[in-house]
CSV table of C-alpha atoms in Angstrom, one decimal:
chain,number,residue,atom,x,y,z
A,1,MET,CA,26.8,13.6,-42.5
A,2,ILE,CA,23.9,12.8,-40.1
A,3,ASP,CA,20.6,12.1,-41.9
A,4,ARG,CA,18.0,14.2,-40.1
A,5,SER,CA,15.1,13.6,-42.5
A,6,ALA,CA,13.8,10.3,-41.0
A,7,PRO,CA,13.6,11.6,-37.3
A,8,ARG,CA,12.0,14.8,-38.5
A,9,LYS,CA,9.4,12.9,-40.6
A,10,LEU,CA,8.6,10.7,-37.5
A,11,ALA,CA,8.4,13.8,-35.3
A,12,SER,CA,6.0,15.4,-37.7
A,13,ASP,CA,3.8,12.2,-37.7
A,14,LEU,CA,3.7,12.0,-33.9
A,15,ARG,CA,2.9,15.6,-33.6
A,16,ALA,CA,0.1,15.2,-36.1
A,17,ARG,CA,-1.2,12.3,-34.0
A,18,PHE,CA,-1.4,14.5,-31.0
A,19,GLU,CA,-3.0,17.3,-32.9
A,20,ALA,CA,-5.8,14.8,-34.0
A,21,LEU,CA,-6.4,14.2,-30.3
A,22,GLY,CA,-7.1,17.9,-29.7
A,23,ALA,CA,-3.7,19.3,-28.9
A,24,VAL,CA,-2.8,22.7,-30.2
A,25,PRO,CA,0.7,22.9,-31.9
A,26,VAL,CA,3.1,25.5,-30.4
A,27,GLU,CA,6.6,26.6,-31.4
A,28,PRO,CA,8.5,27.6,-28.2
A,29,PRO,CA,11.8,29.6,-28.6
A,30,PHE,CA,15.2,28.0,-28.8
A,31,LEU,CA,16.8,30.5,-26.4
A,32,LEU,CA,15.7,30.9,-22.8
A,33,SER,CA,16.6,33.4,-20.2
A,34,ALA,CA,19.4,32.2,-18.0
A,35,ASP,CA,17.8,34.0,-15.0
A,36,THR,CA,14.6,31.9,-15.4
A,37,LEU,CA,16.4,28.6,-15.4
A,38,LEU,CA,18.9,29.6,-12.7
A,39,ASP,CA,16.1,30.7,-10.4
A,40,LEU,CA,14.3,27.4,-10.9
A,41,TYR,CA,17.3,24.9,-10.7
A,42,GLY,CA,20.2,26.9,-9.3
A,43,GLU,CA,23.8,26.6,-10.7
A,44,ASP,CA,23.5,22.9,-11.2
A,45,ILE,CA,21.6,23.6,-14.5
A,46,ARG,CA,24.9,24.8,-16.0
A,47,GLY,CA,26.2,21.3,-15.9
A,48,ARG,CA,23.6,20.1,-18.3
A,49,ALA,CA,22.7,23.1,-20.5
A,50,TYR,CA,24.5,25.1,-23.2
A,51,VAL,CA,25.1,28.8,-22.4
A,52,THR,CA,25.4,31.7,-24.8
A,53,SER,CA,25.2,35.5,-24.4
A,54,ASP,CA,23.3,38.3,-26.1
A,55,PRO,CA,24.5,41.9,-25.9
A,56,ALA,CA,20.9,43.2,-25.1
A,57,ARG,CA,19.3,40.2,-23.3
A,58,GLY,CA,22.4,39.0,-21.4
A,59,GLU,CA,23.0,35.3,-20.6
A,60,MET,CA,20.8,32.8,-22.4
A,61,PHE,CA,20.5,29.0,-22.3
A,62,MET,CA,19.7,26.8,-25.4
A,63,ARG,CA,16.6,25.0,-24.3
A,64,PRO,CA,17.3,21.8,-22.4
A,65,ASP,CA,13.6,20.8,-22.9
A,66,PHE,CA,10.3,22.3,-23.9
A,67,THR,CA,8.4,22.3,-20.6
A,68,VAL,CA,9.6,25.7,-19.2
A,69,PRO,CA,8.8,27.7,-22.4
A,70,VAL,CA,5.5,25.9,-22.8
A,71,VAL,CA,4.5,26.7,-19.2
A,72,GLN,CA,5.6,30.3,-19.7
A,73,MET,CA,3.5,30.7,-22.8
A,74,HIS,CA,0.4,29.1,-21.2
A,75,MET,CA,0.7,31.1,-17.9
A,76,ALA,CA,1.0,34.3,-20.0
A,77,GLN,CA,-1.9,33.7,-22.4
A,78,GLY,CA,-3.4,30.2,-22.3
A,79,ALA,CA,-7.0,29.4,-21.7
A,80,GLU,CA,-8.2,26.5,-19.5
A,81,PRO,CA,-8.2,23.6,-20.0
A,82,ALA,CA,-5.5,23.3,-22.7
A,83,ARG,CA,-3.6,20.7,-24.6
A,84,TYR,CA,-0.4,21.4,-26.5
A,85,THR,CA,1.9,19.5,-28.7
A,86,TYR,CA,5.3,20.5,-30.2
A,87,SER,CA,8.3,19.0,-31.9
A,88,GLY,CA,11.9,20.3,-32.2
A,89,GLU,CA,15.4,20.1,-31.0
A,90,VAL,CA,16.6,20.3,-27.4
A,91,PHE,CA,20.3,20.6,-26.3
A,92,ARG,CA,21.9,18.8,-23.3
A,93,ARG,CA,25.5,18.6,-22.2
A,94,GLN,CA,26.4,15.0,-21.5
A,95,GLU,CA,29.5,15.2,-19.2
A,96,GLU,CA,28.4,12.0,-17.4
A,97,HIS,CA,27.3,10.2,-20.5
A,98,PRO,CA,29.6,11.3,-23.3
A,99,ASP,CA,28.3,8.8,-25.8
A,100,ARG,CA,24.7,10.2,-25.6
A,101,ALA,CA,23.4,12.8,-28.1
A,102,ILE,CA,23.9,16.5,-27.1
A,103,GLU,CA,21.2,17.6,-29.6
A,104,PHE,CA,18.1,15.6,-30.3
A,105,LEU,CA,14.4,15.9,-31.2
A,106,GLN,CA,11.5,15.8,-28.8
A,107,VAL,CA,7.8,15.5,-29.5
A,108,GLY,CA,5.5,16.4,-26.6
A,109,TYR,CA,2.0,16.3,-25.3
A,110,GLU,CA,1.1,18.6,-22.4
A,111,VAL,CA,-2.2,18.9,-20.5
A,112,PHE,CA,-3.2,21.9,-18.3
A,113,ASP,CA,-6.5,20.8,-16.5
A,114,ARG,CA,-7.8,22.0,-13.2
A,115,ALA,CA,-11.0,19.8,-13.3
A,116,ASP,CA,-9.5,16.3,-13.4
A,117,PRO,CA,-5.8,16.2,-12.6
A,118,VAL,CA,-5.7,12.4,-12.1
A,119,GLY,CA,-7.5,11.9,-15.3
A,120,ALA,CA,-5.0,14.1,-17.1
A,121,GLU,CA,-2.2,12.0,-15.8
A,122,ALA,CA,-3.8,8.8,-17.2
A,123,GLU,CA,-4.5,10.6,-20.5
A,124,VAL,CA,-0.9,11.8,-21.1
A,125,PHE,CA,0.5,8.4,-20.2
A,126,ALA,CA,-2.0,6.5,-22.2
A,127,ARG,CA,-1.6,8.7,-25.3
A,128,ILE,CA,2.2,8.4,-25.4
A,129,ALA,CA,2.1,4.6,-24.6
A,130,GLU,CA,-0.4,4.1,-27.4
A,131,ALA,CA,1.8,5.9,-29.9
A,132,LEU,CA,4.8,3.6,-29.0
A,133,ALA,CA,2.8,0.4,-28.5
A,134,PRO,CA,4.3,-1.4,-31.5
A,135,MET,CA,7.8,-1.2,-29.9
A,136,GLY,CA,6.9,-3.4,-26.9
A,137,LEU,CA,8.7,-1.0,-24.4
A,138,LYS,CA,8.6,-1.5,-20.6
A,139,ALA,CA,6.5,1.1,-18.9
A,140,VAL,CA,7.5,2.3,-15.4
A,141,ILE,CA,5.6,4.8,-13.2
A,142,GLY,CA,6.4,6.5,-10.0
A,143,ASP,CA,5.3,9.4,-7.7
A,144,ILE,CA,7.5,12.1,-6.4
A,145,GLY,CA,4.6,13.3,-4.3
A,146,LEU,CA,4.8,10.3,-2.0
A,147,LEU,CA,8.4,11.1,-0.9
A,148,ARG,CA,7.6,14.8,-0.6
A,149,ALA,CA,4.6,13.9,1.6
A,150,ALA,CA,6.8,11.6,3.7
A,151,ILE,CA,9.4,14.3,4.2
A,152,GLU,CA,6.8,16.9,5.3
A,153,GLY,CA,5.6,14.4,7.9
A,154,LEU,CA,8.9,14.0,9.6
A,155,ASP,CA,9.2,15.0,13.2
A,156,THR,CA,12.0,17.6,12.6
A,157,THR,CA,12.5,21.2,11.8
A,158,GLN,CA,11.2,22.9,8.7
A,159,ARG,CA,14.8,23.9,7.8
A,160,ARG,CA,15.8,20.2,7.6
A,161,LYS,CA,12.6,19.3,5.6
A,162,SER,CA,13.4,22.1,3.1
A,163,ALA,CA,16.9,20.8,2.7
A,164,LEU,CA,15.7,17.3,2.0
A,165,LEU,CA,13.0,18.5,-0.4
A,166,ARG,CA,15.6,20.5,-2.4
A,167,HIS,CA,17.7,17.4,-2.9
A,168,ILE,CA,15.0,14.8,-3.8
A,169,TRP,CA,16.4,14.8,-7.4
A,170,HIS,CA,20.0,14.2,-6.2
A,171,PRO,CA,19.8,10.7,-4.5
A,172,ARG,CA,23.4,10.8,-3.1
A,173,ARG,CA,23.0,14.2,-1.6
A,174,PHE,CA,19.6,13.3,-0.2
A,175,ARG,CA,21.0,10.1,1.4
A,176,ALA,CA,23.9,12.0,2.9
A,177,LEU,CA,21.5,14.6,4.4
A,178,LEU,CA,19.2,11.9,5.7
A,179,ASP,CA,22.0,10.1,7.4
A,180,ARG,CA,23.3,13.3,8.9
A,181,PHE,CA,19.9,14.4,10.2
A,182,ALA,CA,19.4,11.0,11.7
A,183,GLY,CA,22.7,11.0,13.5
A,184,ARG,CA,24.1,8.1,11.4
A,185,ALA,CA,26.9,10.2,9.9
A,186,PRO,CA,29.4,12.1,12.0
A,187,VAL,CA,29.7,15.9,11.8
A,188,PRO,CA,32.7,16.8,9.6
A,189,ALA,CA,35.7,17.9,11.8
A,190,ALA,CA,35.9,21.3,10.1
A,191,ARG,CA,32.2,22.0,10.8
A,192,GLU,CA,32.5,20.8,14.4
A,193,ALA,CA,35.5,23.1,15.0
A,194,LEU,CA,33.5,26.0,13.5
A,195,LEU,CA,30.5,25.4,15.6
A,196,ASN,CA,32.5,25.1,18.8
A,197,ALA,CA,34.5,28.3,18.2
A,198,ALA,CA,33.7,31.1,20.6
A,199,ASP,CA,34.1,33.6,17.8
A,200,PRO,CA,34.0,31.9,14.4
A,201,MET,CA,34.8,35.1,12.6
A,202,ALA,CA,38.0,35.7,14.6
A,203,ASN,CA,41.2,35.6,12.5
A,204,ALA,CA,39.1,35.1,9.4
A,205,GLY,CA,41.1,37.5,7.4
A,206,PRO,CA,39.8,40.0,4.8
A,207,MET,CA,36.3,39.5,3.4
A,208,ILE,CA,36.3,38.0,-0.1
A,209,GLY,CA,33.6,36.6,-2.3
A,210,LEU,CA,29.9,37.7,-2.4
A,211,ARG,CA,28.7,37.0,1.1
A,212,SER,CA,28.7,39.7,3.7
A,213,ALA,CA,29.8,39.2,7.3
A,214,THR,CA,26.1,39.4,8.4
A,215,GLU,CA,25.2,36.6,5.9
A,216,ILE,CA,28.1,34.4,7.1
A,217,GLU,CA,27.1,34.9,10.7
A,218,ALA,CA,23.4,34.0,9.9
A,219,ARG,CA,24.6,30.9,8.3
A,220,ILE,CA,26.7,29.9,11.3
A,221,ALA,CA,23.8,30.5,13.5
A,222,ALA,CA,21.6,28.3,11.4
A,223,LEU,CA,24.3,25.5,11.5
A,224,ARG,CA,24.4,25.8,15.3
A,225,GLU,CA,20.6,25.6,15.5
A,226,ASP,CA,20.7,22.4,13.3
A,227,ALA,CA,23.5,20.8,15.4
A,228,ALA,CA,21.3,21.3,18.6
A,229,THR,CA,18.2,19.7,16.9
A,230,ALA,CA,17.3,16.2,17.9
A,231,PRO,CA,18.0,13.5,15.3
A,232,ILE,CA,15.3,12.1,13.2
A,233,SER,CA,14.1,8.9,14.9
A,234,GLU,CA,15.3,5.6,13.7
A,235,GLY,CA,11.7,4.5,13.2
A,236,GLN,CA,10.9,7.4,10.9
A,237,LEU,CA,14.1,6.8,9.0
A,238,GLU,CA,13.2,3.1,8.5
A,239,LEU,CA,9.8,4.1,7.2
A,240,ILE,CA,11.4,6.5,4.6
A,241,GLU,CA,13.8,3.7,3.6
A,242,ALA,CA,10.8,1.3,3.2
A,243,LEU,CA,9.0,3.8,1.1
A,244,LEU,CA,12.0,4.1,-1.2
A,245,GLU,CA,12.3,0.3,-1.6
A,246,VAL,CA,8.7,-0.1,-3.0
A,247,ARG,CA,9.2,-1.7,-6.4
A,248,GLU,CA,6.2,-3.7,-7.6
A,249,THR,CA,3.4,-3.9,-10.2
A,250,ALA,CA,1.0,-1.0,-9.7
A,251,PRO,CA,-1.7,-2.9,-7.8
A,252,TYR,CA,0.8,-4.6,-5.4
A,253,ALA,CA,2.7,-1.4,-4.9
A,254,LEU,CA,-0.5,0.3,-3.9
A,255,GLU,CA,-1.1,-2.4,-1.3
A,256,GLN,CA,2.4,-1.9,0.2
A,257,LEU,CA,2.0,1.8,0.3
A,258,ARG,CA,-1.4,1.6,2.1
A,259,ASP,CA,0.3,-0.6,4.7
A,260,LEU,CA,3.1,2.0,5.1
A,261,ALA,CA,0.5,4.8,5.4
A,262,VAL,CA,-0.8,3.2,8.6
A,263,ASP,CA,2.5,4.2,10.3
A,264,MET,CA,3.2,7.1,8.0
A,265,PRO,CA,-0.1,9.0,7.8
A,266,SER,CA,1.4,12.0,6.0
A,267,ILE,CA,1.5,9.9,2.8
A,268,SER,CA,-2.2,8.8,3.0
A,269,LYS,CA,-3.5,11.5,0.7
A,270,ALA,CA,-0.8,10.7,-1.9
A,271,VAL,CA,-1.5,7.0,-1.7
A,272,GLU,CA,-5.3,7.5,-2.3
A,273,ARG,CA,-4.4,9.7,-5.3
A,274,MET,CA,-2.4,6.8,-6.6
A,275,ALA,CA,-5.4,4.5,-6.2
A,276,ALA,CA,-7.5,7.0,-8.2
A,277,ARG,CA,-4.8,7.2,-10.9
A,278,ASN,CA,-4.6,3.4,-11.1
A,279,ALA,CA,-8.4,3.4,-11.7
A,280,ALA,CA,-8.1,6.1,-14.4
A,281,LEU,CA,-5.2,4.2,-16.1
A,282,ALA,CA,-7.4,1.1,-16.1
A,283,ASP,CA,-10.2,3.1,-17.7
A,284,MET,CA,-7.8,4.2,-20.4
A,285,GLY,CA,-7.1,0.5,-21.2
A,286,ILE,CA,-3.7,0.3,-19.4
A,287,ASP,CA,-3.0,-3.2,-18.0
A,288,LEU,CA,-2.1,-2.5,-14.4
A,289,GLU,CA,-0.8,-6.1,-13.8
A,290,THR,CA,2.1,-5.5,-16.2
A,291,LEU,CA,2.7,-1.8,-15.2
A,292,SER,CA,5.7,-1.4,-13.0
A,293,PHE,CA,5.8,1.1,-10.1
A,294,GLU,CA,9.1,2.3,-8.6
A,295,ALA,CA,9.0,4.7,-5.7
A,296,THR,CA,12.4,6.1,-6.7
A,297,TYR,CA,11.6,6.5,-10.3
A,298,GLY,CA,12.1,10.0,-11.7
A,299,ARG,CA,14.5,11.2,-9.0
A,300,THR,CA,17.3,11.9,-11.5
A,301,SER,CA,15.0,13.8,-14.0
A,302,MET,CA,14.6,17.5,-14.3
A,303,GLU,CA,13.7,19.1,-11.0
A,304,TYR,CA,10.2,20.4,-11.9
A,305,TYR,CA,8.4,17.0,-11.5
A,306,ASP,CA,6.6,17.0,-8.2
A,307,GLY,CA,4.1,14.2,-8.5
A,308,PHE,CA,3.3,11.4,-11.0
A,309,VAL,CA,6.2,10.4,-13.2
A,310,PHE,CA,6.6,7.8,-16.0
A,311,GLY,CA,9.0,6.4,-18.5
A,312,LEU,CA,9.0,4.0,-21.4
A,313,ILE,CA,12.3,2.1,-21.7
A,314,ALA,CA,13.9,-0.5,-23.9
A,315,GLU,CA,14.7,-3.3,-21.4
A,316,ASP,CA,17.4,-4.8,-23.6
A,317,ARG,CA,19.2,-1.5,-24.0
A,318,PRO,CA,20.1,-0.2,-20.5
A,319,ASP,CA,22.7,2.1,-22.0
A,320,LEU,CA,19.9,4.2,-23.6
A,321,PRO,CA,17.8,6.9,-21.8
A,322,PRO,CA,14.0,6.5,-21.8
A,323,VAL,CA,12.4,6.5,-25.2
A,324,ALA,CA,9.6,8.5,-23.6
A,325,SER,CA,9.2,10.2,-20.2
A,326,GLY,CA,7.1,12.7,-18.4
A,327,GLY,CA,5.3,13.7,-15.3
A,328,ARG,CA,3.4,16.3,-13.2
A,329,TYR,CA,4.8,19.8,-12.6
A,330,ASP,CA,2.2,21.8,-10.7
A,331,ALA,CA,4.8,23.8,-8.7
A,332,LEU,CA,6.4,25.0,-11.9
A,333,THR,CA,3.2,26.7,-13.1
A,334,SER,CA,3.1,28.6,-9.8
A,335,LYS,CA,6.7,29.7,-10.1
A,336,LEU,CA,6.4,30.8,-13.7
A,337,GLY,CA,2.8,32.1,-13.3
A,338,GLN,CA,3.7,34.8,-10.7
A,339,GLY,CA,1.3,33.4,-8.1
A,340,ARG,CA,-1.2,31.8,-10.6
A,341,GLU,CA,-1.1,28.1,-10.9
A,342,ILE,CA,-2.9,25.3,-12.7
A,343,PRO,CA,-2.4,21.5,-12.4
A,344,ALA,CA,-0.2,20.4,-15.4
A,345,VAL,CA,1.2,17.2,-16.7
A,346,GLY,CA,3.1,16.2,-19.9
A,347,GLY,CA,5.4,13.9,-21.6
A,348,VAL,CA,7.9,13.7,-24.5
A,349,ILE,CA,9.0,11.1,-27.0
A,350,ARG,CA,12.4,11.0,-28.6
A,351,PRO,CA,12.0,10.1,-32.3
A,352,GLY,CA,15.7,9.4,-32.8
A,353,LEU,CA,15.6,6.7,-30.2
A,354,VAL,CA,12.5,5.3,-31.7
A,355,LEU,CA,14.3,4.9,-35.0
A,356,ASP,CA,17.5,3.6,-33.4
A,357,LEU,CA,15.4,0.8,-31.9
A,358,GLY,CA,13.7,-0.2,-35.1
A,359,GLY,CA,10.8,2.3,-35.5
A,360,LEU,CA,7.1,1.8,-35.0
A,361,SER,CA,6.5,-0.8,-37.7
């Protein structure tokens, strides 16, 4: 039998620590509407969440994390600014990592603050790093906003930009799309035959599935438009690749990114926000000279992160996920707030991993 008392005691202590810092404790529900999560993440969420069904409410997901229900709660009734903390179980399918836990505790600290978003990022990171300081974990930060800004600055169609933005969190798909849009990858033979056909719907047979003939024709028209679009230039592609390769301590990474911004002005605003964040982190007592920045960090996390991201990891245990992680999710507040939005950032600690690695003593 698994002993749950020690992780629960640590979770309670960590939550009390965040309460002492002014966070309001909340108790989000275990079950979330499947419609909400599917609207946010698409069918891919089924690969990492547990699904159940209710005769009155329909399909439900066991919560894969706390952020969505906390945002729903705040957007429905929260005052501004607000700080929340929570502790409890989350449930994740682990098809790619069968040795990892499918049910585990999380303790979180979330900040909704319109007045000083960069300060809130530094606060969340520092509070969580302080709580775990005795463990000597490696801290890594990144910024999804840099890549988003770089994509928006590409000299190509909005349709292509939207496709790349959708797949930021899926590096292989993103790379394949980038190569195709740059003309580095050949068009698949089946697609080329479809696009060259005088009447692609001829001899298609009876209609099956959910798409109508009109929808299929619109999709073919979109594919033809894309095929006629000029490729992304080699120079722009090289700048994107250079951005993704930035991996340095925070001060040196900032220097590299400022150099890139000379030829990639679309990222300038995000780079200067990073500079302000570095200053805010230093003000919180974070040693920037030992803080790692990786431009690709956070790209395999939950899809709601759209800016600053961070993780605290055990360097000698690469088999383990981060002991703590978090980031900014402004766009999520807009999606769940029905047009209302507020800058928001948060992070979570996994008490079970803390104990597996020797605890906080």
